[in-house]
Amino acid sequence: MKSIFYSRFFILLPWILIVIIVIDIDTKRLSVRNTASFYLSRLGNVQQRQVVRTTRTSSSSSGSNTTSPPVIYAITPTYSRPVQKAELTRLANTFRQVPQFHWVVVEDSNSHTELVARFLARSGLRYTLLNVFTPRRFKRTGMPRATEQRNLALGWLRGHRASKDKGVVFFADDDNTYSLELFEEMRSTRRVSVWPVGLVGGRRYERPLVEKGKVVGWYTGWRADRPFAIDMAGFAVNLQVILSNPRALFKRRGAKPGMQESDFLKQITKVEDLEPKAQNCTQVLVWHTRTEKAHLGNETKRQQDSVFIEV
Amino acid sequence: MKSIFYSRFFILLPWILIVIIVIDIDTKRLSVRNTASFYLSRLGNVQQRQVVRTTRTSSSSSGSNTTSPPVIYAITPTYSRPVQKAELTRLANTFRQVPQFHWVVVEDSNSHTELVARFLARSGLRYTLLNVFTPRRFKRTGMPRATEQRNLALGWLRGHRASKDKGVVFFADDDNTYSLELFEEMRSTRRVSVWPVGLVGGRRYERPLVEKGKVVGWYTGWRADRPFAIDMAGFAVNLQVILSNPRALFKRRGAKPGMQESDFLKQITKVEDLEPKAQNCTQVLVWHTRTEKAHLGNETKRQQDSVFIEV
């Protein structure tokens, strides 16, 4: 009787061990995979390539769920000019290192340009390419710029994202300079967050003045009477605020110079509700840089090249 | 007899299975780890942080051995101005994605500035910070710029790198725009390699003209008589060429405008020996962008801020 018990025990024991080991492997492999994808996502979206190639993306591709951090939707209006590809190149080099990032690029043109479409397809970033042409009558000095492009991007978000999607919306003009820290600051935006912007308003920086965690005024060198004396690069909006205020848009008619930001923000928030980021608005993490127009005065002189080269 | 055989078989079989599974796990875990580190190394040096904090680095820290690809030494002269930190920010965002990269930053100042030193320490990049002040008499329009800074960097390489070190030296000015592809092109430089540069010489691009894999002339809109009609951003030099030509330097005295590159290159190579990169010099992978000076006209107007904020 005793020997039967032992023999059964020795037959069963290894099988139990096998089951335990197999269960253990599956758990460990999963965790190894998760660790790897954690680093990959920290280091950028290069390998994710959850590329959204058309504007017809369903919201299922937003990749957001209850565990992952909110997706940052950077809205970038752009237009054809000699420095365009250079600007997009250094933007993509920055954005590639931001995890959970979706680039909404809106061209000022009647159709996608080959240059931008090809550039984005090769960028390794998750993106959506849109386009809308700014009517010629709006392209004058003193007129607000990129209004149609930003509004089209807002419309796209409202049509393709739903209340289950976690996200933060940011207006990332194509010639500014962005630090990686900026994106981690804005990611926790609950409604509307604000921070300083460098090299703007004729000063070293503009910033919201903060007291006891609330915005109480603005440090600016230009039109201090603006309700929100802030640059387009100085705030982010939670995706749900964009979705729950479907009529909030940038104004074309009646917009005064420098008032685009205020006109938009007063539709969705109040100054006292703003969330200060970047250590109570005491760090400059984004710069309003401007790139010189390229001088092409010698383009027509001397010999022409025998091949076409994209610049 | 038969029953004893079967019972032994059923006792041994699971133990054999256990051994096989355990061996299998170890192999797989190793391969998962290797794959992860492969992607990590491809995605950049963020996790490497082989930071060289002082100029007293011994050549042992160069990290080069027979199996790893050559280190790219990017020499960046820089000087204090309102847009400096913004420029360094976007440069670092690009360079962080280049594997085997070493940034040699040379300030035009009498000592390291706090801004640059702190920025580099936080950048996550392998770097060396040097400084040399350009005498005031050389800071005039028409005079070549950053001569002293580039020469100091060349001196540092000669003092801290040896014949066993594999590397490629590139002059990366702080306001240009660099694609990641550029660095992979230059990495295979055996002696001196060349490629097109966008937005330079008053044209969309300048480029070496290539026939049968050899440079036979220059496509340029400006001073076509230059022996090497190429911008500082248009060439790279193998580290061993720098080391074996210890007297090759940038000239200050007698240097004519636009001749810095030619004056330097003719000390180390001939036009017919240049190695064309970027598909026989038909792709623009670097742009000679220029950032506008920041307008700080309102800096002294109105109230001053109560805190000091670095920009």
Coordinates of C-alpha atoms in Angstrom, one line a residue:
Chain A
M1 CA 0.0 0.0 0.0
K2 CA 2.8 2.3 1.0
S3 CA 4.8 1.5 -2.1
I4 CA 1.8 2.2 -4.4
F5 CA 1.4 5.6 -2.7
Y6 CA 5.1 6.4 -3.3
S7 CA 5.0 5.3 -6.9
R8 CA 1.9 7.4 -7.6
F9 CA 3.5 10.4 -5.8
F10 CA 6.7 10.1 -7.9
I11 CA 4.6 9.8 -11.1
L12 CA 2.4 12.8 -10.3
L13 CA 5.1 15.1 -8.8
P14 CA 6.9 15.8 -12.1
W15 CA 3.7 16.4 -14.0
I16 CA 2.7 19.0 -11.3
L17 CA 6.1 20.6 -11.7
I18 CA 5.7 20.7 -15.5
V19 CA 2.4 22.5 -15.1
I20 CA 3.9 25.0 -12.6
I21 CA 6.8 25.7 -14.9
V22 CA 4.7 26.2 -18.0
I23 CA 2.4 28.7 -16.1
D24 CA 5.5 30.4 -14.8
I25 CA 7.0 30.8 -18.3
D26 CA 3.9 32.4 -19.7
T27 CA 3.8 34.9 -16.9
K28 CA 7.5 35.8 -17.3
R29 CA 7.4 36.1 -21.0
L30 CA 4.5 38.4 -20.7
S31 CA 6.4 40.6 -18.2
V32 CA 9.5 40.6 -20.4
R33 CA 7.4 41.7 -23.3
N34 CA 5.8 44.4 -21.2
T35 CA 9.1 45.7 -20.0
A36 CA 10.5 45.9 -23.5
S37 CA 7.4 47.7 -24.8
F38 CA 7.6 50.1 -21.8
Y39 CA 11.1 51.1 -22.8
L40 CA 10.2 51.2 -26.4
S41 CA 7.3 53.4 -25.7
R42 CA 9.4 55.7 -23.5
L43 CA 12.0 55.9 -26.2
G44 CA 9.5 56.8 -28.9
N45 CA 7.0 55.4 -31.3
V46 CA 9.6 54.3 -33.9
Q47 CA 8.7 50.7 -33.5
Q48 CA 5.0 51.1 -32.8
R49 CA 4.2 52.5 -36.2
Q50 CA 0.5 52.5 -35.4
V51 CA 0.3 54.7 -38.4
V52 CA -2.9 56.3 -39.3
R53 CA -2.6 57.0 -42.9
T54 CA -6.0 58.4 -43.8
T55 CA -8.5 60.7 -42.2
R56 CA -11.0 57.8 -42.1
T57 CA -9.5 56.2 -39.0
S58 CA -12.0 54.8 -36.6
S59 CA -11.7 55.7 -33.0
S60 CA -10.6 52.1 -32.2
S61 CA -7.2 52.9 -33.4
S62 CA -6.7 55.6 -30.8
G63 CA -4.9 53.1 -28.7
S64 CA -6.1 54.5 -25.5
N65 CA -7.5 52.3 -22.7
T66 CA -7.9 52.6 -19.0
T67 CA -4.2 51.6 -18.2
S68 CA -2.2 53.6 -20.8
P69 CA -1.5 57.3 -20.4
P70 CA -3.5 59.8 -22.4
V71 CA -2.5 60.2 -26.0
I72 CA -1.1 63.7 -26.8
Y73 CA -2.7 65.0 -30.0
A74 CA -0.3 67.7 -31.4
I75 CA -2.1 69.8 -34.1
T76 CA 0.5 71.3 -36.5
P77 CA -0.7 73.6 -39.3
T78 CA 1.9 73.8 -42.1
Y79 CA 2.4 75.3 -45.5
S80 CA 4.7 74.9 -48.4
R81 CA 7.9 76.9 -48.3
P82 CA 11.6 76.2 -48.8
V83 CA 12.3 75.5 -45.1
Q84 CA 9.2 73.3 -44.6
K85 CA 10.8 69.9 -44.8
A86 CA 13.6 71.0 -42.5
E87 CA 11.1 72.2 -39.9
L88 CA 9.1 69.0 -40.1
T89 CA 12.3 67.0 -39.8
R90 CA 13.4 68.5 -36.5
L91 CA 9.8 68.4 -35.2
A92 CA 9.6 64.7 -36.0
N93 CA 13.0 64.1 -34.4
T94 CA 11.5 65.6 -31.2
F95 CA 8.0 64.0 -31.3
R96 CA 9.5 60.5 -32.0
Q97 CA 10.7 60.5 -28.4
V98 CA 7.3 61.3 -26.9
P99 CA 5.3 58.2 -25.9
Q100 CA 1.6 57.9 -26.8
F101 CA 1.8 60.6 -29.4
H102 CA -0.4 61.3 -32.4
W103 CA 0.5 64.0 -34.8
V104 CA -2.3 65.8 -36.6
V105 CA -0.7 67.7 -39.5
V106 CA -2.9 70.1 -41.5
E107 CA -1.6 71.4 -44.7
D108 CA -2.7 74.8 -46.1
S109 CA -3.4 73.4 -49.6
N110 CA -6.2 72.0 -51.7
S111 CA -4.8 68.5 -51.5
H112 CA -2.1 66.6 -49.7
T113 CA 1.3 67.5 -51.0
E114 CA 3.6 64.7 -52.0
L115 CA 6.4 66.1 -49.8
V116 CA 4.4 66.1 -46.6
A117 CA 2.6 62.8 -47.3
R118 CA 5.9 61.0 -48.0
F119 CA 7.7 62.6 -45.1
L120 CA 5.0 61.5 -42.6
A121 CA 4.8 58.0 -44.0
R122 CA 8.5 57.6 -43.4
S123 CA 8.5 59.4 -40.0
G124 CA 7.8 56.4 -37.8
L125 CA 5.1 58.5 -36.0
R126 CA 1.4 57.8 -35.5
Y127 CA -0.2 60.6 -37.6
T128 CA -3.2 61.9 -39.4
L129 CA -2.7 64.2 -42.5
L130 CA -5.4 66.7 -43.3
N131 CA -5.6 69.7 -45.6
V132 CA -7.6 72.8 -46.1
F133 CA -6.8 75.8 -48.2
T134 CA -6.9 79.2 -46.6
P135 CA -8.8 81.6 -48.9
R136 CA -6.6 84.2 -50.4
R137 CA -8.5 87.1 -48.8
F138 CA -7.4 85.9 -45.3
K139 CA -3.7 85.8 -46.2
R140 CA -2.9 89.4 -45.2
T141 CA -0.6 90.9 -42.6
G142 CA -2.4 91.4 -39.3
M143 CA -4.9 88.6 -40.1
P144 CA -4.7 85.5 -37.7
R145 CA -3.0 82.6 -39.4
A146 CA -3.8 78.9 -39.6
T147 CA -7.4 79.3 -38.3
E148 CA -8.9 77.0 -40.9
Q149 CA -6.2 74.4 -40.3
R150 CA -6.6 74.3 -36.5
N151 CA -10.4 74.2 -36.8
L152 CA -10.3 71.3 -39.3
A153 CA -8.1 69.3 -36.8
L154 CA -10.6 70.0 -34.0
G155 CA -13.4 68.8 -36.3
W156 CA -11.4 65.6 -37.0
L157 CA -10.9 64.9 -33.3
R158 CA -14.7 65.4 -32.7
G159 CA -15.5 63.0 -35.6
H160 CA -13.0 60.3 -34.7
R161 CA -12.6 60.3 -31.0
A162 CA -15.2 59.4 -28.3
S163 CA -15.8 59.8 -24.6
K164 CA -13.9 56.7 -23.8
D165 CA -10.7 58.1 -25.4
K166 CA -8.2 59.6 -23.1
G167 CA -6.2 62.5 -24.7
V168 CA -4.7 65.9 -24.4
V169 CA -4.8 68.4 -27.3
F170 CA -1.9 70.8 -28.0
F171 CA -1.3 73.3 -30.8
A172 CA 2.3 72.7 -32.0
D173 CA 3.2 75.2 -34.7
D174 CA 5.9 73.9 -37.0
D175 CA 8.7 76.4 -36.2
N176 CA 8.6 76.4 -32.4
T177 CA 11.1 74.4 -30.3
Y178 CA 9.8 71.8 -27.8
S179 CA 11.6 70.1 -25.0
L180 CA 10.6 66.5 -24.1
E181 CA 9.7 67.6 -20.6
L182 CA 6.9 69.8 -22.0
F183 CA 4.9 66.8 -23.1
E184 CA 5.2 65.0 -19.8
E185 CA 3.9 68.2 -18.1
M186 CA 0.9 68.6 -20.3
R187 CA 0.0 64.9 -20.2
S188 CA -1.8 65.3 -16.8
T189 CA -4.1 68.1 -18.1
R190 CA -7.5 67.6 -16.6
R191 CA -9.3 70.5 -18.3
V192 CA -7.0 73.3 -19.6
S193 CA -3.3 73.6 -18.5
V194 CA -0.9 76.5 -19.0
W195 CA 2.9 77.2 -18.8
P196 CA 5.5 79.8 -19.8
V197 CA 6.6 80.3 -23.4
G198 CA 10.1 81.5 -24.3
L199 CA 11.0 84.3 -26.8
V200 CA 7.6 85.7 -27.3
G201 CA 5.8 89.1 -27.0
G202 CA 9.1 90.9 -27.4
R203 CA 10.4 89.5 -24.2
R204 CA 12.6 86.6 -23.0
Y205 CA 9.4 84.8 -22.0
E206 CA 5.7 85.3 -21.2
R207 CA 4.2 83.4 -18.3
P208 CA 1.0 83.1 -16.3
L209 CA 1.5 84.5 -12.7
V210 CA 0.5 81.9 -10.2
E211 CA -0.5 82.3 -6.5
K212 CA -1.5 79.4 -4.3
G213 CA -1.8 77.1 -7.4
K214 CA -4.1 79.4 -9.3
V215 CA -3.4 81.7 -12.3
V216 CA -3.9 85.3 -11.0
G217 CA -2.5 87.3 -13.9
W218 CA 0.0 87.4 -16.8
Y219 CA 3.6 88.4 -17.1
T220 CA 3.8 89.8 -20.7
G221 CA 5.4 92.6 -22.6
W222 CA 2.6 93.0 -25.1
R223 CA -1.2 93.7 -24.8
A224 CA -1.5 92.8 -21.2
D225 CA -5.3 93.5 -21.5
R226 CA -5.8 90.1 -23.3
P227 CA -8.1 87.9 -21.2
F228 CA -5.6 85.1 -21.7
A229 CA -2.3 86.7 -22.4
I230 CA -0.8 83.5 -23.7
D231 CA 0.8 82.2 -26.9
M232 CA -0.7 79.2 -28.9
A233 CA 2.2 77.1 -27.6
G234 CA 1.4 78.0 -24.0
F235 CA -1.6 75.7 -23.2
A236 CA -3.1 72.3 -23.7
V237 CA -6.7 71.1 -23.5
N238 CA -8.1 67.7 -22.4
L239 CA -9.6 65.8 -25.3
Q240 CA -12.9 65.5 -23.4
V241 CA -13.2 69.3 -23.1
I242 CA -12.8 69.5 -26.9
L243 CA -15.5 66.9 -27.4
S244 CA -17.9 68.3 -24.8
N245 CA -17.7 71.8 -26.3
P246 CA -18.4 71.0 -30.0
R247 CA -18.8 74.6 -31.0
A248 CA -15.5 75.8 -29.6
L249 CA -13.5 76.9 -32.6
F250 CA -10.9 79.5 -33.6
K251 CA -12.6 82.7 -34.9
R252 CA -11.8 84.1 -38.3
R253 CA -14.3 86.9 -38.5
G254 CA -13.8 89.6 -35.9
A255 CA -10.6 88.2 -34.6
K256 CA -8.1 90.9 -33.5
P257 CA -4.3 90.4 -33.7
G258 CA -3.1 88.3 -30.8
M259 CA -6.6 87.5 -29.7
Q260 CA -6.9 84.0 -31.3
E261 CA -5.9 82.2 -28.1
S262 CA -8.2 84.3 -25.9
D263 CA -11.1 84.0 -28.2
F264 CA -10.7 80.2 -28.2
L265 CA -9.9 79.7 -24.5
K266 CA -12.9 81.8 -23.2
Q267 CA -15.2 79.4 -25.0
I268 CA -14.0 76.4 -22.9
T269 CA -12.5 77.7 -19.6
K270 CA -12.1 80.6 -17.1
V271 CA -8.7 82.0 -15.9
E272 CA -9.3 80.8 -12.4
D273 CA -9.8 77.2 -13.6
L274 CA -6.5 77.0 -15.5
E275 CA -4.0 74.3 -14.3
P276 CA -0.5 75.7 -14.0
K277 CA 2.3 73.4 -15.1
A278 CA 6.1 73.6 -15.2
Q279 CA 6.6 74.2 -11.5
N280 CA 3.9 76.8 -11.1
C281 CA 4.8 78.3 -14.4
T282 CA 8.5 79.0 -13.5
Q283 CA 10.2 76.9 -16.2
V284 CA 10.5 77.6 -19.9
L285 CA 10.0 74.3 -21.7
V286 CA 8.9 75.6 -25.1
W287 CA 10.4 78.4 -27.2
H288 CA 8.6 80.5 -29.9
T289 CA 11.6 80.3 -32.3
R290 CA 11.2 81.7 -35.8
T291 CA 13.2 80.4 -38.8
E292 CA 14.6 82.9 -41.3
K293 CA 13.1 82.7 -44.8
A294 CA 15.6 80.9 -47.0
H295 CA 17.4 83.3 -49.4
L296 CA 17.2 81.8 -52.9
G297 CA 18.5 84.8 -54.8
N298 CA 21.1 82.7 -56.7
E299 CA 18.5 80.0 -57.6
T300 CA 18.1 81.2 -61.2
K301 CA 21.8 82.2 -61.8
R302 CA 24.3 80.0 -63.4
Q303 CA 23.7 76.4 -64.4
Q304 CA 20.6 74.4 -63.5
D305 CA 20.8 70.9 -62.0
S306 CA 20.2 67.9 -64.2
V307 CA 18.2 66.0 -61.6
F308 CA 15.3 67.0 -59.4
I309 CA 16.2 66.9 -55.7
E310 CA 13.6 67.4 -53.0
V311 CA 14.7 69.8 -50.3
Chain B
M1 CA 8.9 -7.1 -16.7
K2 CA 6.8 -5.1 -19.1
S3 CA 5.0 -3.3 -16.3
I4 CA 8.3 -2.3 -14.7
F5 CA 9.5 -0.9 -18.0
Y6 CA 6.3 1.2 -18.4
S7 CA 6.4 2.4 -14.8
R8 CA 10.0 3.5 -15.2
F9 CA 9.2 5.2 -18.5
F10 CA 6.3 7.2 -17.0
I11 CA 8.5 8.2 -14.1
L12 CA 11.5 9.3 -16.3
L13 CA 9.5 10.9 -19.2
P14 CA 8.2 13.9 -17.2
W15 CA 11.7 14.5 -15.7
I16 CA 13.1 14.6 -19.2
L17 CA 10.4 17.0 -20.2
I18 CA 11.2 19.3 -17.2
V19 CA 14.9 19.4 -18.3
I20 CA 13.9 20.2 -21.9
I21 CA 11.6 23.0 -20.8
V22 CA 14.1 24.5 -18.4
I23 CA 16.7 24.6 -21.1
D24 CA 14.2 26.1 -23.5
I25 CA 13.3 28.9 -21.1
D26 CA 16.8 30.0 -20.7
T27 CA 17.4 30.2 -24.4
K28 CA 14.2 32.1 -25.1
R29 CA 14.8 34.6 -22.2
L30 CA 18.2 35.3 -23.6
S31 CA 16.9 35.9 -27.1
V32 CA 14.1 38.2 -25.8
R33 CA 16.7 40.2 -23.9
N34 CA 18.9 40.5 -27.0
T35 CA 16.0 41.7 -29.1
A36 CA 15.1 44.3 -26.6
S37 CA 18.7 45.6 -26.4
F38 CA 18.9 45.6 -30.2
Y39 CA 15.9 47.9 -30.4
L40 CA 17.1 50.0 -27.5
S41 CA 20.4 50.6 -29.2
R42 CA 18.8 51.4 -32.5
L43 CA 16.5 53.9 -30.8
G44 CA 19.3 55.9 -29.4
N45 CA 21.6 56.4 -26.5
V46 CA 18.9 57.4 -24.0
Q47 CA 19.6 54.4 -21.8
Q48 CA 23.3 54.3 -22.4
R49 CA 24.2 57.6 -20.7
Q50 CA 27.9 57.0 -21.1
V51 CA 28.3 60.6 -20.1
V52 CA 31.7 62.2 -20.3
R53 CA 31.4 65.1 -17.9
T54 CA 34.9 66.7 -18.2
T55 CA 37.5 67.3 -20.7
R56 CA 39.8 64.9 -18.9
T57 CA 38.3 61.8 -20.4
S58 CA 40.8 59.1 -21.1
S59 CA 40.6 57.4 -24.4
S60 CA 39.4 54.3 -22.7
S61 CA 35.9 55.8 -22.4
S62 CA 35.6 56.2 -26.1
G63 CA 33.6 53.0 -26.2
S64 CA 34.9 51.9 -29.5
N65 CA 36.1 48.4 -30.1
T66 CA 36.4 46.1 -33.1
T67 CA 32.7 45.1 -33.1
S68 CA 30.9 48.3 -32.5
P69 CA 30.3 50.9 -35.3
P70 CA 32.5 54.0 -35.4
V71 CA 31.6 56.8 -32.9
I72 CA 30.3 60.0 -34.5
Y73 CA 32.0 63.0 -33.0
A74 CA 29.8 66.0 -33.7
I75 CA 31.7 69.3 -33.1
T76 CA 29.3 72.1 -32.2
P77 CA 30.6 75.7 -31.6
T78 CA 28.0 77.7 -29.7
Y79 CA 27.7 81.1 -28.1
S80 CA 25.4 82.8 -25.6
R81 CA 22.3 84.4 -27.1
P82 CA 18.6 84.4 -26.4
V83 CA 17.8 81.4 -28.7
Q84 CA 20.8 79.3 -27.6
K85 CA 19.0 76.9 -25.2
A86 CA 16.2 76.4 -27.7
E87 CA 18.8 75.5 -30.4
L88 CA 20.6 73.1 -28.2
T89 CA 17.3 71.6 -27.1
R90 CA 16.3 70.6 -30.7
L91 CA 19.8 69.5 -31.5
A92 CA 19.9 67.2 -28.4
N93 CA 16.4 65.9 -29.4
T94 CA 17.9 64.8 -32.7
F95 CA 21.3 63.6 -31.5
R96 CA 19.7 61.4 -28.7
Q97 CA 18.4 59.1 -31.5
V98 CA 21.8 58.6 -33.1
P99 CA 23.6 55.5 -31.7
Q100 CA 27.4 55.7 -30.9
F101 CA 27.3 59.5 -30.7
H102 CA 29.7 61.8 -28.9
W103 CA 28.8 65.5 -28.8
V104 CA 31.8 67.9 -28.5
V105 CA 30.3 71.3 -27.6
V106 CA 32.7 74.3 -27.6
E107 CA 31.5 77.5 -26.1
D108 CA 32.8 80.9 -27.2
S109 CA 33.5 82.0 -23.7
N110 CA 36.2 82.3 -21.1
S111 CA 34.7 79.6 -18.9
H112 CA 31.8 77.1 -19.2
T113 CA 28.5 78.8 -18.8
E114 CA 26.1 77.4 -16.3
L115 CA 23.3 77.2 -18.8
V116 CA 25.2 75.0 -21.3
A117 CA 26.9 72.8 -18.6
R118 CA 23.6 72.1 -16.9
F119 CA 21.8 71.5 -20.2
L120 CA 24.4 68.9 -21.3
A121 CA 24.5 67.2 -17.9
R122 CA 20.7 66.6 -18.2
S123 CA 20.7 65.8 -21.9
G124 CA 21.3 62.0 -21.6
L125 CA 24.0 62.3 -24.3
R126 CA 27.7 61.3 -24.2
Y127 CA 29.4 64.7 -24.4
T128 CA 32.5 66.8 -23.8
L129 CA 32.2 70.5 -23.0
L130 CA 35.1 72.8 -24.0
N131 CA 35.4 76.6 -24.2
V132 CA 37.6 79.2 -25.8
F133 CA 36.9 82.9 -26.2
T134 CA 37.1 84.4 -29.7
P135 CA 39.3 87.6 -29.5
R136 CA 37.1 90.7 -30.1
R137 CA 39.2 91.7 -33.2
F138 CA 38.0 88.6 -35.0
K139 CA 34.3 89.3 -34.3
R140 CA 33.6 91.4 -37.4
T141 CA 31.3 90.9 -40.4
G142 CA 33.1 89.0 -43.2
M143 CA 35.5 87.3 -40.7
P144 CA 35.2 83.5 -40.6
R145 CA 33.3 82.4 -37.4
A146 CA 34.0 79.7 -34.8
T147 CA 37.5 79.0 -36.0
E148 CA 39.0 78.9 -32.5
Q149 CA 36.2 76.6 -31.3
R150 CA 36.5 74.1 -34.1
N151 CA 40.3 74.0 -33.7
L152 CA 40.1 73.4 -30.0
A153 CA 37.8 70.5 -30.6
L154 CA 40.2 69.0 -33.1
G155 CA 43.0 69.4 -30.5
W156 CA 40.9 67.6 -27.9
L157 CA 40.3 64.7 -30.3
R158 CA 44.1 64.5 -31.0
G159 CA 44.8 64.6 -27.3
H160 CA 42.2 62.0 -26.2
R161 CA 41.7 59.6 -29.0
A162 CA 44.3 57.1 -30.4
S163 CA 44.8 55.0 -33.4
K164 CA 42.7 52.1 -32.0
D165 CA 39.6 54.3 -31.8
K166 CA 37.1 54.1 -34.6
G167 CA 35.3 57.4 -35.3
V168 CA 33.9 59.9 -37.7
V169 CA 34.2 63.7 -37.2
F170 CA 31.5 66.1 -38.3
F171 CA 31.1 69.8 -37.8
A172 CA 27.5 70.3 -36.6
D173 CA 26.7 74.0 -36.2
D174 CA 24.0 74.7 -33.7
D175 CA 21.3 76.1 -35.9
N176 CA 21.3 73.7 -38.8
T177 CA 18.7 70.9 -39.2
Y178 CA 19.9 67.3 -39.3
S179 CA 17.9 64.2 -40.4
L180 CA 18.8 60.9 -38.6
E181 CA 19.6 59.3 -42.0
L182 CA 22.6 61.8 -42.4
F183 CA 24.4 60.1 -39.5
E184 CA 24.0 56.7 -40.9
E185 CA 25.4 57.9 -44.2
M186 CA 28.5 59.5 -42.7
R187 CA 29.2 56.6 -40.4
S188 CA 30.9 54.6 -43.1
T189 CA 33.4 57.5 -44.0
R190 CA 36.8 56.0 -44.7
R191 CA 38.7 59.2 -45.3
V192 CA 36.5 62.2 -46.2
S193 CA 32.9 61.9 -47.3
V194 CA 30.6 64.6 -48.9
W195 CA 26.8 65.1 -49.6
P196 CA 24.4 67.9 -50.5
V197 CA 23.3 70.6 -48.1
G198 CA 19.9 72.3 -48.4
L199 CA 19.2 76.0 -48.3
V200 CA 22.7 77.3 -48.8
G201 CA 24.6 79.6 -51.1
G202 CA 21.4 81.4 -52.1
R203 CA 20.0 78.2 -53.6
R204 CA 17.6 75.4 -52.6
Y205 CA 20.7 73.3 -52.2
E206 CA 24.4 72.9 -53.1
R207 CA 25.9 69.5 -54.0
P208 CA 28.9 67.8 -55.2
L209 CA 28.5 66.6 -58.8
V210 CA 29.3 62.9 -59.1
E211 CA 30.3 60.8 -62.1
K212 CA 31.1 57.1 -61.8
G213 CA 31.3 57.4 -58.0
K214 CA 33.8 60.3 -58.1
V215 CA 33.2 64.0 -57.3
V216 CA 33.9 65.9 -60.6
G217 CA 32.5 69.3 -59.7
W218 CA 30.2 71.4 -57.7
Y219 CA 26.6 72.5 -58.1
T220 CA 26.5 75.9 -56.4
G221 CA 25.1 79.4 -56.8
W222 CA 28.0 81.2 -55.1
R223 CA 31.7 81.3 -55.7
A224 CA 32.0 78.3 -57.9
D225 CA 35.7 78.8 -58.0
R226 CA 36.2 77.4 -54.5
P227 CA 38.4 74.3 -54.6
F228 CA 35.8 72.6 -52.3
A229 CA 32.5 74.5 -52.9
I230 CA 30.9 72.9 -49.9
D231 CA 29.3 74.1 -46.6
M232 CA 30.7 73.1 -43.2
A233 CA 27.6 70.8 -42.8
G234 CA 28.4 69.0 -46.1
F235 CA 31.3 66.7 -45.1
A236 CA 32.7 64.3 -42.5
V237 CA 36.2 63.1 -41.8
N238 CA 37.4 59.8 -40.5
L239 CA 38.9 60.2 -37.0
Q240 CA 42.2 58.6 -38.2
V241 CA 42.6 61.3 -40.9
I242 CA 42.3 63.9 -38.1
L243 CA 44.8 62.1 -36.0
S244 CA 47.3 61.4 -38.8
N245 CA 47.3 65.0 -40.0
P246 CA 48.0 66.7 -36.6
R247 CA 48.6 70.1 -38.3
A248 CA 45.3 70.3 -40.2
L249 CA 43.4 73.2 -38.7
F250 CA 41.0 75.9 -39.6
K251 CA 42.8 79.1 -40.6
R252 CA 42.1 82.4 -39.0
R253 CA 44.8 84.6 -40.7
G254 CA 44.4 84.9 -44.5
A255 CA 41.1 83.1 -44.6
K256 CA 38.7 84.6 -47.2
P257 CA 34.9 84.5 -46.8
G258 CA 33.5 81.1 -47.6
M259 CA 37.0 79.6 -47.9
Q260 CA 37.1 78.0 -44.4
E261 CA 36.0 74.6 -45.7
S262 CA 38.3 74.6 -48.7
D263 CA 41.3 75.8 -46.6
F264 CA 40.7 72.9 -44.2
L265 CA 39.9 70.2 -46.6
K266 CA 42.8 70.8 -48.9
Q267 CA 45.1 70.0 -46.0
I268 CA 43.7 66.5 -45.7
T269 CA 42.3 65.3 -49.0
K270 CA 41.9 65.9 -52.8
V271 CA 38.6 66.4 -54.7
E272 CA 39.1 63.1 -56.5
D273 CA 39.4 61.1 -53.3
L274 CA 36.1 62.4 -51.8
E275 CA 33.5 59.7 -51.0
P276 CA 30.1 60.7 -52.2
K277 CA 27.2 59.8 -49.8
A278 CA 23.4 60.2 -49.9
Q279 CA 22.9 58.2 -53.1
N280 CA 25.7 59.8 -55.1
C281 CA 24.9 63.2 -53.6
T282 CA 21.3 63.3 -54.8
Q283 CA 19.5 63.5 -51.4
V284 CA 19.3 66.5 -49.1
L285 CA 19.6 65.1 -45.5
V286 CA 20.8 68.3 -43.8
W287 CA 19.6 71.9 -44.1
H288 CA 21.5 75.1 -43.5
T289 CA 18.6 76.7 -41.5
R290 CA 19.0 80.0 -39.8
T291 CA 17.0 81.1 -36.7
E292 CA 15.8 84.7 -36.5
K293 CA 17.3 86.8 -33.7
A294 CA 14.8 87.0 -30.9
H295 CA 13.1 90.4 -30.6
L296 CA 13.3 91.5 -27.0
G297 CA 12.2 95.1 -27.5
N298 CA 9.6 94.9 -24.8
E299 CA 12.0 93.4 -22.2
T300 CA 12.5 96.6 -20.3
K301 CA 8.9 97.9 -20.7
R302 CA 6.3 97.4 -18.0
Q303 CA 6.8 95.3 -14.8
Q304 CA 9.8 93.0 -14.2
D305 CA 9.3 89.5 -13.1
S306 CA 9.9 88.7 -9.4
V307 CA 11.8 85.4 -10.1
F308 CA 14.7 84.6 -12.4
I309 CA 13.7 82.1 -15.1
E310 CA 16.3 80.5 -17.5
V311 CA 15.3 80.7 -21.1

